Coordinates of C-alpha atoms in Angstrom, one line a residue:
Chain A
M1 CA -147.9 46.5 -31.2
S2 CA -145.5 48.1 -28.8
D3 CA -148.2 50.8 -28.2
T4 CA -150.7 48.2 -26.9
I5 CA -148.1 46.5 -24.7
T6 CA -147.1 49.9 -23.2
K7 CA -150.6 51.1 -22.8
T8 CA -151.5 48.0 -20.8
F9 CA -148.3 48.3 -18.8
I10 CA -149.1 51.9 -18.0
Q11 CA -152.7 51.2 -17.1
E12 CA -151.8 48.3 -14.8
N13 CA -148.8 50.0 -13.1
T14 CA -150.6 53.3 -12.7
V15 CA -153.1 51.5 -10.6
L16 CA -150.4 49.7 -8.6
L17 CA -148.5 53.0 -8.0
N18 CA -151.6 55.0 -7.0
D19 CA -152.7 52.2 -4.7
Y20 CA -149.2 52.1 -3.2
L21 CA -149.1 55.8 -2.6
K22 CA -152.5 55.8 -1.1
R23 CA -151.8 53.0 1.3
H24 CA -148.4 54.2 2.4
L25 CA -148.6 58.0 2.5
P26 CA -148.9 58.7 6.2
E27 CA -152.5 59.6 7.0
D28 CA -152.0 61.4 10.3
I29 CA -148.6 60.6 11.6
A30 CA -147.9 63.7 13.6
N31 CA -149.9 66.6 12.2
E32 CA -153.2 66.2 10.4
Q33 CA -152.8 69.4 8.4
L34 CA -149.4 68.4 7.1
S35 CA -150.4 64.9 6.3
S36 CA -153.5 66.1 4.5
A37 CA -151.4 68.6 2.4
M38 CA -148.9 66.0 1.5
Q39 CA -151.6 63.6 0.4
Y40 CA -153.5 66.3 -1.5
S41 CA -150.8 66.9 -4.0
V42 CA -149.5 63.3 -4.4
L43 CA -153.0 61.7 -4.8
A44 CA -154.2 64.4 -7.1
G45 CA -153.2 62.2 -10.0
G46 CA -150.7 63.2 -12.7
K47 CA -149.3 61.0 -15.3
R48 CA -146.8 59.1 -13.0
L49 CA -144.5 59.3 -15.9
R50 CA -141.2 59.1 -14.0
P51 CA -142.1 56.1 -11.8
L52 CA -143.7 54.3 -14.8
L53 CA -140.6 54.8 -16.9
L54 CA -138.4 53.5 -14.1
L55 CA -140.6 50.4 -13.7
A56 CA -140.6 49.9 -17.5
M57 CA -136.8 50.1 -17.6
V58 CA -136.5 47.7 -14.7
K59 CA -138.8 45.2 -16.5
T60 CA -137.0 45.7 -19.8
F61 CA -133.8 44.4 -18.1
G62 CA -135.6 41.4 -16.5
G63 CA -136.1 43.0 -13.0
S64 CA -139.4 42.4 -11.3
I65 CA -142.0 44.8 -10.2
N66 CA -142.5 44.0 -6.5
E67 CA -142.9 45.8 -3.2
S68 CA -139.3 47.0 -3.3
T69 CA -139.2 48.4 -6.8
L70 CA -142.6 49.9 -6.4
K71 CA -141.4 51.7 -3.3
V72 CA -138.4 53.1 -5.2
A73 CA -140.6 54.2 -8.1
A74 CA -143.2 55.7 -5.7
S75 CA -140.4 57.6 -3.9
L76 CA -139.5 59.3 -7.2
E77 CA -143.1 60.4 -7.5
L78 CA -142.9 61.9 -4.0
L79 CA -139.9 63.8 -5.0
H80 CA -141.4 65.0 -8.2
T81 CA -144.5 66.2 -6.4
Y82 CA -142.5 68.2 -3.9
S83 CA -140.8 70.0 -6.8
L84 CA -144.2 70.9 -8.2
I85 CA -145.5 72.2 -4.9
H86 CA -142.5 74.4 -4.5
D87 CA -142.4 75.5 -8.2
D88 CA -146.0 76.6 -7.9
L89 CA -145.4 78.9 -4.8
P90 CA -146.1 82.7 -5.1
A91 CA -142.3 83.4 -4.9
M92 CA -141.7 81.1 -7.9
D93 CA -144.2 80.5 -10.7
D94 CA -147.2 81.6 -8.6
D95 CA -149.6 79.1 -10.1
D96 CA -153.2 78.6 -9.0
L97 CA -154.0 75.3 -10.7
R98 CA -152.1 72.0 -10.8
R99 CA -153.3 68.6 -11.9
G100 CA -156.8 70.2 -12.4
I101 CA -157.2 71.4 -8.8
P102 CA -156.0 74.4 -6.8
T103 CA -152.3 74.3 -6.1
N104 CA -151.1 73.3 -2.6
H105 CA -150.5 76.8 -1.3
K106 CA -153.9 77.9 -2.6
K107 CA -155.5 75.2 -0.6
Y108 CA -153.3 75.0 2.5
G109 CA -151.5 78.4 2.6
E110 CA -147.9 79.1 1.8
A111 CA -146.3 77.9 5.1
V112 CA -147.9 74.5 5.0
A113 CA -147.3 74.1 1.3
I114 CA -143.5 74.8 1.8
L115 CA -143.4 72.3 4.6
A116 CA -145.5 69.7 2.8
G117 CA -142.9 69.9 0.0
D118 CA -140.1 69.6 2.5
G119 CA -141.9 66.6 4.1
L120 CA -142.3 64.9 0.7
L121 CA -138.6 65.4 -0.3
T122 CA -137.5 64.0 3.0
L123 CA -140.0 61.1 2.8
S124 CA -138.7 60.2 -0.6
F125 CA -135.3 59.4 0.9
E126 CA -136.9 57.5 3.8
W127 CA -138.8 55.3 1.3
L128 CA -135.6 54.6 -0.6
A129 CA -133.9 53.6 2.7
T130 CA -136.7 51.3 3.7
A131 CA -137.5 49.8 0.3
G132 CA -135.8 46.6 1.3
L133 CA -133.2 46.4 -1.5
N134 CA -129.8 45.3 -0.6
T135 CA -127.8 48.0 1.1
N136 CA -125.2 48.5 -1.7
T137 CA -128.0 49.2 -4.2
T138 CA -129.8 51.5 -1.7
V139 CA -126.8 53.6 -1.1
K140 CA -126.3 54.0 -4.8
L141 CA -129.9 55.0 -5.4
T142 CA -129.7 57.5 -2.5
R143 CA -126.6 59.1 -4.0
D144 CA -128.0 59.1 -7.5
L145 CA -131.4 60.6 -6.5
A146 CA -129.8 63.3 -4.4
Q147 CA -127.4 64.3 -7.2
A148 CA -130.3 64.4 -9.7
A149 CA -132.6 66.3 -7.5
G150 CA -130.2 68.6 -5.8
A151 CA -128.1 71.7 -6.4
A152 CA -126.3 70.2 -9.4
G153 CA -129.5 69.0 -11.0
M154 CA -133.2 69.9 -10.6
V155 CA -132.8 72.6 -8.0
A156 CA -130.2 74.4 -10.1
G157 CA -132.5 74.2 -13.1
Q158 CA -135.3 75.8 -11.1
V159 CA -133.1 78.6 -10.0
S160 CA -131.9 79.2 -13.6
D161 CA -135.5 79.1 -14.7
I162 CA -136.7 81.7 -12.1
L163 CA -133.7 84.0 -12.5
G164 CA -133.8 83.6 -16.3
E165 CA -137.2 85.2 -16.5
N166 CA -137.2 88.4 -18.5
K167 CA -133.7 87.5 -19.7
Q168 CA -132.9 86.0 -23.1
L169 CA -130.9 82.8 -22.5
T170 CA -128.8 81.4 -25.3
F171 CA -129.8 78.1 -26.8
K172 CA -127.0 76.4 -25.0
Q173 CA -128.1 77.9 -21.7
L174 CA -131.7 76.9 -22.3
K175 CA -130.7 73.3 -23.1
Q176 CA -128.7 73.2 -19.9
L177 CA -131.6 74.5 -17.9
H178 CA -133.9 71.9 -19.4
R179 CA -131.3 69.2 -18.7
Q180 CA -131.2 70.2 -15.1
K181 CA -134.8 71.1 -14.3
T182 CA -136.5 68.2 -16.0
G183 CA -133.8 66.0 -17.5
A184 CA -131.9 65.1 -14.3
L185 CA -134.8 63.4 -12.7
I186 CA -135.7 61.5 -15.9
K187 CA -132.1 60.5 -16.4
Y188 CA -132.3 59.2 -12.8
T189 CA -134.8 56.5 -14.0
A190 CA -132.0 55.0 -16.0
L191 CA -129.4 55.4 -13.3
A192 CA -131.8 53.8 -10.8
T193 CA -132.5 50.9 -13.2
N194 CA -128.7 50.4 -13.6
D195 CA -128.4 50.4 -9.8
I196 CA -131.2 47.9 -9.4
V197 CA -130.8 45.4 -12.2
N198 CA -127.2 46.1 -13.1
P199 CA -127.1 45.3 -16.8
E200 CA -124.0 45.1 -18.9
V201 CA -122.0 48.3 -19.0
D202 CA -122.7 48.9 -22.7
N203 CA -126.5 48.6 -22.1
Q204 CA -126.3 50.8 -19.1
K205 CA -124.8 53.6 -21.3
L206 CA -127.5 53.1 -23.9
L207 CA -130.2 53.3 -21.3
I208 CA -128.8 56.6 -20.0
Q209 CA -128.6 57.9 -23.6
F210 CA -132.3 57.0 -24.0
A211 CA -133.3 58.6 -20.8
E212 CA -131.3 61.8 -21.5
S213 CA -133.0 62.3 -24.9
F214 CA -136.3 61.3 -23.4
G215 CA -135.9 64.0 -20.7
L216 CA -135.1 66.7 -23.2
A217 CA -138.0 65.6 -25.5
F218 CA -140.3 65.7 -22.5
Q219 CA -139.4 69.3 -21.6
I220 CA -139.6 70.4 -25.2
Y221 CA -143.0 68.8 -25.5
D222 CA -144.1 70.5 -22.3
D223 CA -143.0 73.8 -23.7
L224 CA -145.0 73.1 -26.9
E225 CA -148.1 72.1 -24.9
D226 CA -148.0 75.4 -23.1
V227 CA -148.3 77.1 -26.5
V228 CA -150.8 74.9 -28.3
G229 CA -152.6 73.0 -25.4
T230 CA -155.7 73.8 -23.4
Q231 CA -156.1 74.3 -19.7
Q232 CA -158.8 71.7 -19.6
A233 CA -156.6 69.0 -21.2
L234 CA -153.5 69.9 -19.2
G235 CA -155.1 70.6 -15.8
K236 CA -152.9 73.7 -15.4
A237 CA -152.9 77.2 -16.8
V238 CA -151.5 77.6 -20.3
R239 CA -149.7 80.4 -22.2
K240 CA -148.0 81.1 -18.9
D241 CA -144.5 80.7 -20.2
A242 CA -144.8 83.7 -22.6
N243 CA -146.7 85.8 -20.1
E244 CA -144.0 85.2 -17.5
H245 CA -141.3 85.8 -20.0
K246 CA -139.9 82.3 -19.4
N247 CA -137.2 80.9 -21.7
T248 CA -138.7 78.1 -23.8
Y249 CA -137.9 76.3 -27.0
P250 CA -140.9 77.8 -28.9
G251 CA -139.9 81.2 -27.6
L252 CA -136.3 80.9 -28.6
R253 CA -136.6 78.7 -31.7
G254 CA -140.2 79.2 -32.9
V255 CA -142.8 76.5 -33.1
P256 CA -141.7 74.8 -36.4
Q257 CA -138.0 74.5 -35.3
T258 CA -139.1 73.3 -31.9
I259 CA -141.1 70.5 -33.5
L260 CA -138.0 69.5 -35.5
D261 CA -135.9 69.6 -32.2
L262 CA -138.5 67.4 -30.6
K263 CA -138.4 64.9 -33.5
K264 CA -134.6 64.8 -33.3
C265 CA -134.7 63.9 -29.6
V266 CA -137.3 61.2 -30.2
Q267 CA -135.1 59.9 -33.0
Y268 CA -132.1 59.7 -30.6
C269 CA -134.3 57.7 -28.2
H270 CA -135.2 55.3 -31.0
Q271 CA -131.5 55.0 -31.9
A272 CA -130.6 54.0 -28.4
L273 CA -133.4 51.4 -28.3
S274 CA -132.3 50.0 -31.7
K275 CA -128.8 49.5 -30.3
L276 CA -130.2 47.8 -27.2
E277 CA -132.2 45.5 -29.6
K278 CA -129.0 44.6 -31.3
N279 CA -127.7 43.6 -27.9
H280 CA -130.7 41.3 -27.6
V281 CA -132.7 43.5 -25.2
S282 CA -136.4 43.6 -26.1
T283 CA -137.4 47.3 -26.0
E284 CA -141.0 47.2 -27.1
L285 CA -142.2 48.5 -23.8
L286 CA -139.9 51.5 -23.9
Q287 CA -140.7 52.2 -27.6
G288 CA -144.3 52.6 -26.6
F289 CA -143.4 55.4 -24.2
L290 CA -142.2 57.4 -27.2
N291 CA -145.8 57.7 -28.4
Y292 CA -146.3 60.2 -25.6
F293 CA -144.7 62.7 -28.0
Q294 CA -147.4 62.6 -30.6
L295 CA -148.1 65.9 -32.1
D296 CA -151.6 66.8 -33.1
E297 CA -150.7 67.0 -36.7
E298 CA -149.7 63.4 -36.6
E299 CA -152.7 62.2 -34.6
K300 CA -155.1 63.5 -37.2
Chain B
M1 CA -112.5 69.3 34.6
S2 CA -115.1 67.9 32.1
D3 CA -115.7 71.5 31.2
T4 CA -112.1 72.0 30.0
I5 CA -112.1 68.8 28.1
T6 CA -115.4 69.7 26.4
K7 CA -114.3 73.2 25.6
T8 CA -111.1 72.0 23.9
F9 CA -113.1 69.4 22.0
I10 CA -115.6 72.0 20.9
Q11 CA -113.0 74.4 19.8
E12 CA -111.0 71.8 17.8
N13 CA -113.9 70.2 16.2
T14 CA -115.7 73.4 15.3
V15 CA -112.6 74.3 13.3
L16 CA -112.6 70.9 11.7
L17 CA -116.3 71.1 10.8
N18 CA -116.1 74.7 9.5
D19 CA -113.2 73.7 7.4
Y20 CA -114.9 70.6 6.1
L21 CA -118.0 72.6 5.2
K22 CA -116.0 75.3 3.5
R23 CA -114.0 72.8 1.5
H24 CA -116.9 70.6 0.4
L25 CA -119.8 72.9 -0.1
P26 CA -120.1 73.3 -3.9
E27 CA -118.7 76.7 -4.9
D28 CA -120.3 76.9 -8.3
I29 CA -121.6 73.5 -9.4
A30 CA -124.3 74.5 -11.7
N31 CA -125.7 77.9 -10.6
E32 CA -123.6 80.6 -9.0
Q33 CA -126.5 82.3 -7.3
L34 CA -127.7 79.0 -5.8
S35 CA -124.2 77.9 -4.6
S36 CA -123.7 81.3 -3.1
A37 CA -127.0 81.3 -1.2
M38 CA -126.3 77.8 0.1
Q39 CA -122.8 78.8 1.3
Y40 CA -124.0 82.0 2.8
S41 CA -126.2 80.4 5.4
V42 CA -124.0 77.4 6.1
L43 CA -120.8 79.3 6.5
A44 CA -122.4 82.1 8.6
G45 CA -121.3 80.3 11.7
G46 CA -123.6 79.1 14.4
K47 CA -122.8 76.9 17.3
R48 CA -122.6 73.7 15.3
L49 CA -124.2 72.1 18.3
R50 CA -125.8 69.1 16.5
P51 CA -122.7 67.9 14.7
L52 CA -120.5 68.6 17.7
L53 CA -122.8 66.5 19.9
L54 CA -122.8 63.7 17.4
L55 CA -119.0 63.7 17.2
A56 CA -118.7 63.8 21.0
M57 CA -121.0 60.8 21.3
V58 CA -119.1 58.9 18.7
K59 CA -115.9 59.6 20.5
T60 CA -117.5 58.7 23.9
F61 CA -118.1 55.2 22.5
G62 CA -114.6 54.8 21.1
G63 CA -115.4 55.8 17.5
S64 CA -113.0 58.0 15.6
I65 CA -113.4 61.4 14.1
N66 CA -112.3 61.0 10.5
E67 CA -113.4 62.0 7.0
S68 CA -116.4 59.7 7.2
T69 CA -117.8 60.7 10.6
L70 CA -117.0 64.4 9.9
K71 CA -119.1 64.1 6.7
V72 CA -122.0 62.5 8.6
A73 CA -121.8 65.3 11.2
A74 CA -121.5 68.0 8.5
S75 CA -124.5 66.6 6.7
L76 CA -126.5 67.2 9.9
E77 CA -125.5 70.8 9.9
L78 CA -126.6 71.1 6.2
L79 CA -130.0 69.8 7.2
H80 CA -130.2 72.0 10.2
T81 CA -129.3 75.1 8.1
Y82 CA -132.0 74.3 5.5
S83 CA -134.6 74.2 8.4
L84 CA -133.4 77.6 9.6
I85 CA -133.7 79.1 6.0
H86 CA -137.2 77.8 5.5
D87 CA -138.3 78.8 9.1
D88 CA -137.1 82.3 8.5
L89 CA -139.2 82.8 5.3
P90 CA -141.9 85.5 5.2
A91 CA -144.6 82.8 5.1
M92 CA -143.3 81.3 8.3
D93 CA -141.5 83.3 11.0
D94 CA -140.6 86.2 8.7
D95 CA -137.2 86.8 10.3
D96 CA -134.7 89.4 9.1
L97 CA -131.7 88.4 11.1
R98 CA -130.0 85.0 11.6
R99 CA -126.6 84.2 12.9
G100 CA -126.0 88.0 13.1
I101 CA -126.5 88.6 9.4
P102 CA -129.6 89.1 7.1
T103 CA -131.6 86.0 6.6
N104 CA -131.2 84.1 3.4
H105 CA -134.3 85.5 1.7
K106 CA -133.4 89.0 2.8
K107 CA -130.1 88.6 0.9
Y108 CA -131.1 86.4 -2.0
G109 CA -134.9 86.8 -2.3
E110 CA -137.6 84.3 -1.4
A111 CA -137.4 82.0 -4.5
V112 CA -133.6 81.4 -4.2
A113 CA -133.9 81.0 -0.4
I114 CA -136.6 78.3 -0.7
L115 CA -134.4 76.5 -3.3
A116 CA -131.2 76.9 -1.3
G117 CA -133.0 75.2 1.5
D118 CA -134.2 72.4 -0.8
G119 CA -130.6 72.1 -2.1
L120 CA -129.2 71.8 1.4
L121 CA -131.7 69.2 2.5
T122 CA -131.0 67.2 -0.6
L123 CA -127.2 67.6 -0.2
S124 CA -127.5 66.3 3.3
F125 CA -128.6 63.0 2.0
E126 CA -126.0 63.0 -0.7
W127 CA -123.3 63.5 1.9
L128 CA -124.6 60.6 4.0
A129 CA -124.6 58.4 0.9
T130 CA -121.0 59.3 0.0
A131 CA -119.5 59.5 3.5
G132 CA -117.8 56.1 2.9
L133 CA -119.3 54.2 5.9
N134 CA -120.3 50.7 5.3
T135 CA -123.5 50.4 3.4
N136 CA -125.5 48.8 6.3
T137 CA -124.7 51.8 8.5
T138 CA -125.3 54.3 5.7
V139 CA -128.8 53.0 5.0
K140 CA -129.6 53.1 8.8
L141 CA -128.4 56.7 9.0
T142 CA -130.4 57.7 5.9
R143 CA -133.6 56.2 7.4
D144 CA -133.0 57.7 10.8
L145 CA -132.2 61.2 9.5
A146 CA -135.2 61.1 7.2
Q147 CA -137.5 60.0 10.0
A148 CA -136.1 62.7 12.4
A149 CA -136.3 65.5 9.9
G150 CA -139.5 64.6 8.1
A151 CA -143.2 64.7 8.5
A152 CA -143.2 62.7 11.7
G153 CA -140.4 64.8 13.2
M154 CA -139.0 68.3 12.6
V155 CA -141.3 69.3 9.7
A156 CA -144.4 68.3 11.8
G157 CA -143.1 70.4 14.6
Q158 CA -142.7 73.4 12.4
V159 CA -146.3 73.0 11.1
S160 CA -147.6 72.8 14.7
D161 CA -145.5 75.8 15.6
I162 CA -146.9 77.9 12.8
L163 CA -150.4 76.8 13.1
G164 CA -150.3 77.1 16.9
E165 CA -149.6 80.8 16.8
N166 CA -152.4 82.7 18.5
K167 CA -153.7 79.5 19.9
Q168 CA -153.1 78.3 23.4
L169 CA -151.6 74.9 23.3
T170 CA -151.8 72.6 26.3
F171 CA -148.5 71.7 28.1
K172 CA -148.6 68.3 26.6
Q173 CA -149.0 69.7 23.1
L174 CA -146.2 72.1 23.6
K175 CA -143.9 69.4 24.8
Q176 CA -144.8 67.3 21.7
L177 CA -144.1 70.4 19.5
H178 CA -140.7 70.9 21.1
R179 CA -139.9 67.1 20.8
Q180 CA -140.6 67.2 17.1
K181 CA -139.3 70.6 16.1
T182 CA -136.0 70.6 17.9
G183 CA -135.9 67.3 19.8
A184 CA -136.1 64.9 16.8
L185 CA -132.9 66.1 15.2
I186 CA -131.0 66.2 18.5
K187 CA -132.2 62.7 19.3
Y188 CA -130.8 61.7 15.8
T189 CA -127.3 62.4 17.1
A190 CA -127.8 59.5 19.5
L191 CA -129.4 57.3 16.8
A192 CA -126.6 58.1 14.4
T193 CA -124.0 57.3 17.0
N194 CA -125.7 54.0 17.7
D195 CA -125.7 53.3 13.9
I196 CA -122.0 54.2 13.6
V197 CA -120.4 52.7 16.7
N198 CA -123.0 50.2 17.7
P199 CA -122.6 50.2 21.5
E200 CA -124.3 47.6 23.8
V201 CA -128.1 47.8 23.6
D202 CA -128.3 49.1 27.2
N203 CA -125.9 51.9 26.4
Q204 CA -127.8 52.7 23.2
K205 CA -130.9 53.3 25.2
L206 CA -129.1 55.5 27.8
L207 CA -127.6 57.6 25.0
I208 CA -131.1 58.1 23.5
Q209 CA -132.4 59.1 26.9
F210 CA -129.6 61.6 27.2
A211 CA -130.3 63.0 23.8
E212 CA -134.0 63.3 24.3
S213 CA -133.6 65.2 27.5
F214 CA -130.9 67.3 26.0
G215 CA -133.1 68.2 23.1
L216 CA -136.0 69.3 25.3
A217 CA -133.6 71.2 27.6
F218 CA -132.2 72.9 24.5
Q219 CA -135.6 74.2 23.3
I220 CA -136.6 75.3 26.8
Y221 CA -133.3 77.2 27.0
D222 CA -133.9 78.7 23.6
D223 CA -137.4 79.8 24.8
L224 CA -135.8 81.4 27.9
E225 CA -133.1 83.2 25.9
D226 CA -135.8 84.8 23.8
V227 CA -137.2 86.3 27.0
V228 CA -134.0 87.3 28.8
G229 CA -131.4 87.4 26.0
T230 CA -130.1 90.2 23.8
Q231 CA -130.1 90.5 20.0
Q232 CA -126.4 91.2 20.1
A233 CA -125.6 88.0 22.0
L234 CA -127.9 85.8 20.1
G235 CA -127.5 87.1 16.5
K236 CA -131.2 87.1 16.0
A237 CA -134.2 89.2 17.0
V238 CA -135.4 88.6 20.6
R239 CA -138.9 88.9 22.3
K240 CA -140.2 87.6 19.0
D241 CA -142.0 84.6 20.5
A242 CA -144.4 86.8 22.6
N243 CA -144.9 89.3 19.8
E244 CA -145.8 86.5 17.4
H245 CA -148.0 84.8 20.0
K246 CA -145.8 81.6 19.8
N247 CA -146.3 78.9 22.3
T248 CA -143.3 78.7 24.6
Y249 CA -142.4 77.3 28.0
P250 CA -142.1 80.8 29.6
G251 CA -145.4 81.9 28.0
L252 CA -147.2 78.8 29.3
R253 CA -145.5 78.1 32.5
G254 CA -143.9 81.4 33.6
V255 CA -140.2 82.0 33.9
P256 CA -139.6 80.5 37.4
Q257 CA -141.3 77.3 36.5
T258 CA -139.5 77.1 33.2
I259 CA -136.2 77.3 35.0
L260 CA -137.3 74.4 37.1
D261 CA -138.4 72.5 34.0
L262 CA -135.0 73.1 32.4
K263 CA -133.2 72.0 35.5
K264 CA -135.2 68.8 35.5
C265 CA -134.3 68.0 31.9
V266 CA -130.6 68.6 32.7
Q267 CA -130.9 66.4 35.7
Y268 CA -132.3 63.6 33.5
C269 CA -129.3 64.1 31.2
H270 CA -127.0 63.7 34.2
Q271 CA -128.8 60.6 35.3
A272 CA -128.4 58.9 31.9
L273 CA -124.7 59.8 32.0
S274 CA -124.3 58.4 35.5
K275 CA -125.8 55.1 34.4
L276 CA -123.4 55.0 31.4
E277 CA -120.5 55.6 33.9
K278 CA -121.7 52.6 35.9
N279 CA -121.5 50.7 32.6
H280 CA -117.8 51.8 32.4
V281 CA -118.4 54.4 29.7
S282 CA -116.4 57.6 30.4
T283 CA -118.9 60.5 29.9
E284 CA -116.8 63.5 30.8
L285 CA -117.0 64.9 27.3
L286 CA -120.8 64.8 27.3
Q287 CA -121.1 66.1 30.8
G288 CA -119.3 69.3 29.6
F289 CA -122.0 69.8 27.0
L290 CA -124.5 70.3 29.8
N291 CA -122.7 73.5 30.8
Y292 CA -124.4 75.0 27.8
F293 CA -127.5 75.4 30.0
Q294 CA -125.9 77.8 32.4
L295 CA -128.4 80.3 33.6
D296 CA -127.1 83.9 34.4
E297 CA -128.0 83.6 38.0
E298 CA -125.6 80.7 38.3
E299 CA -122.8 82.3 36.3
K300 CA -122.7 85.2 38.7

């Protein structure tokens, strides 16, 4: 049941988000090449998981999906896309393929790709500032996004990821890396929701717990996909982690244990949602998001 | 007279700014290498022109220099430093020397340099959001900084600069490039001052006129320095523009005409200040900043 509700929600809001991004991404504000490079990566598709999760959380707590919340959600996708463009650069992961098409630097060259990333990161904050929410909320969102994305969050995770190549991290270090690199921005979906709809403190904490476990599950699942997935299905190269001597859950823990780790994270998510249900919050929509973590063995 | 006042102001506030940056830049928040790379470029010195100009404007309109305005000014320096780190990258200007020491990527490698830039850009918005100004002002500052620094401003200018190499731009295109690449962030010092101290509308416009002409003068002077300056004095390589076939004022207009262009910009600055004086605003402090554009022939 929750699966159908969520599937419909995701379908409808993916259309809304894509349409919003298409309409509002500057077509040729100052430099055609730059605008084109920014649009190229943002409009290449992708799951839109982060903004969808944010919108689902907002809806769960009775907030509405309108021009303002859509803009906040879309700004998160801009930021996520910048991080992909920079991660793919030759100096970093040196990837040729992303979202099924050549990476930004393969298409536009390194200089423009770096600057398109810079432009998207900056635009993300501009969209927050002009989303039309009240100014108290806007300032909180700006602070939370900057902290999640910056040198204490996502950027730190990426540095640890790059510098950790060819080094064996401990399990604790790997968890920390995942929390920063992927987790921080997914946790932000909960922080942003709390900023926007301001639920009771107890529910705020449960939402953050949900998002933290979801973020870790997401990265573990991503690690697993790199081992068991196909390039065609994922739209990017696979088996790259091992080839690049990246630190991953399967690499450090083995596939069977990684599957158990993933299940544990998903279980934590369910627990947080159950507690929210006890507090009379209907969480069907968020439960459906957990179906993302289906493993092939279960699907068959 | 204005020169002495401004010199004292610059000396005192450079100390305050450097101290602020040193105390508040994260020493080891999440990743030692990243923190170190961020500190390296920010604390390498530099003229601190943008934040000093902002503080001078705030003071000119009766605002105070306190923890909040210092943080806003310092956030501008973070943003400026990120732009230098990314501009210096091999894929862009490929510079080895900046502020008298090896560029960030020469010291930390390309990956960390890109991420240190990303971290500083993001931190800049975090500092704005946590500067403690009222939320209306903070949201305006965030919007104005993002617009100045982003794909309609500084980033667009950098793309045009890179893609314009080996191509002869028209004078109009070169002016536009300078307005975006350097001018936008200097114009922001006026916009930010207007956000913070909210002068009369007429004076707001005059301040913006001053900043726009100052920004263009600054870039023209920078172009001239590259032709006539020394590496020792500037802390970076010289004669690079011509070697890289960059579009510059001296390259397009010749040195004598460029000197006249610069004088014209400085004259526009003086005109804006005179009009402010007529509106009973004492502009001695800002007048002193125009002494920056001394040409050797005049100094002798």
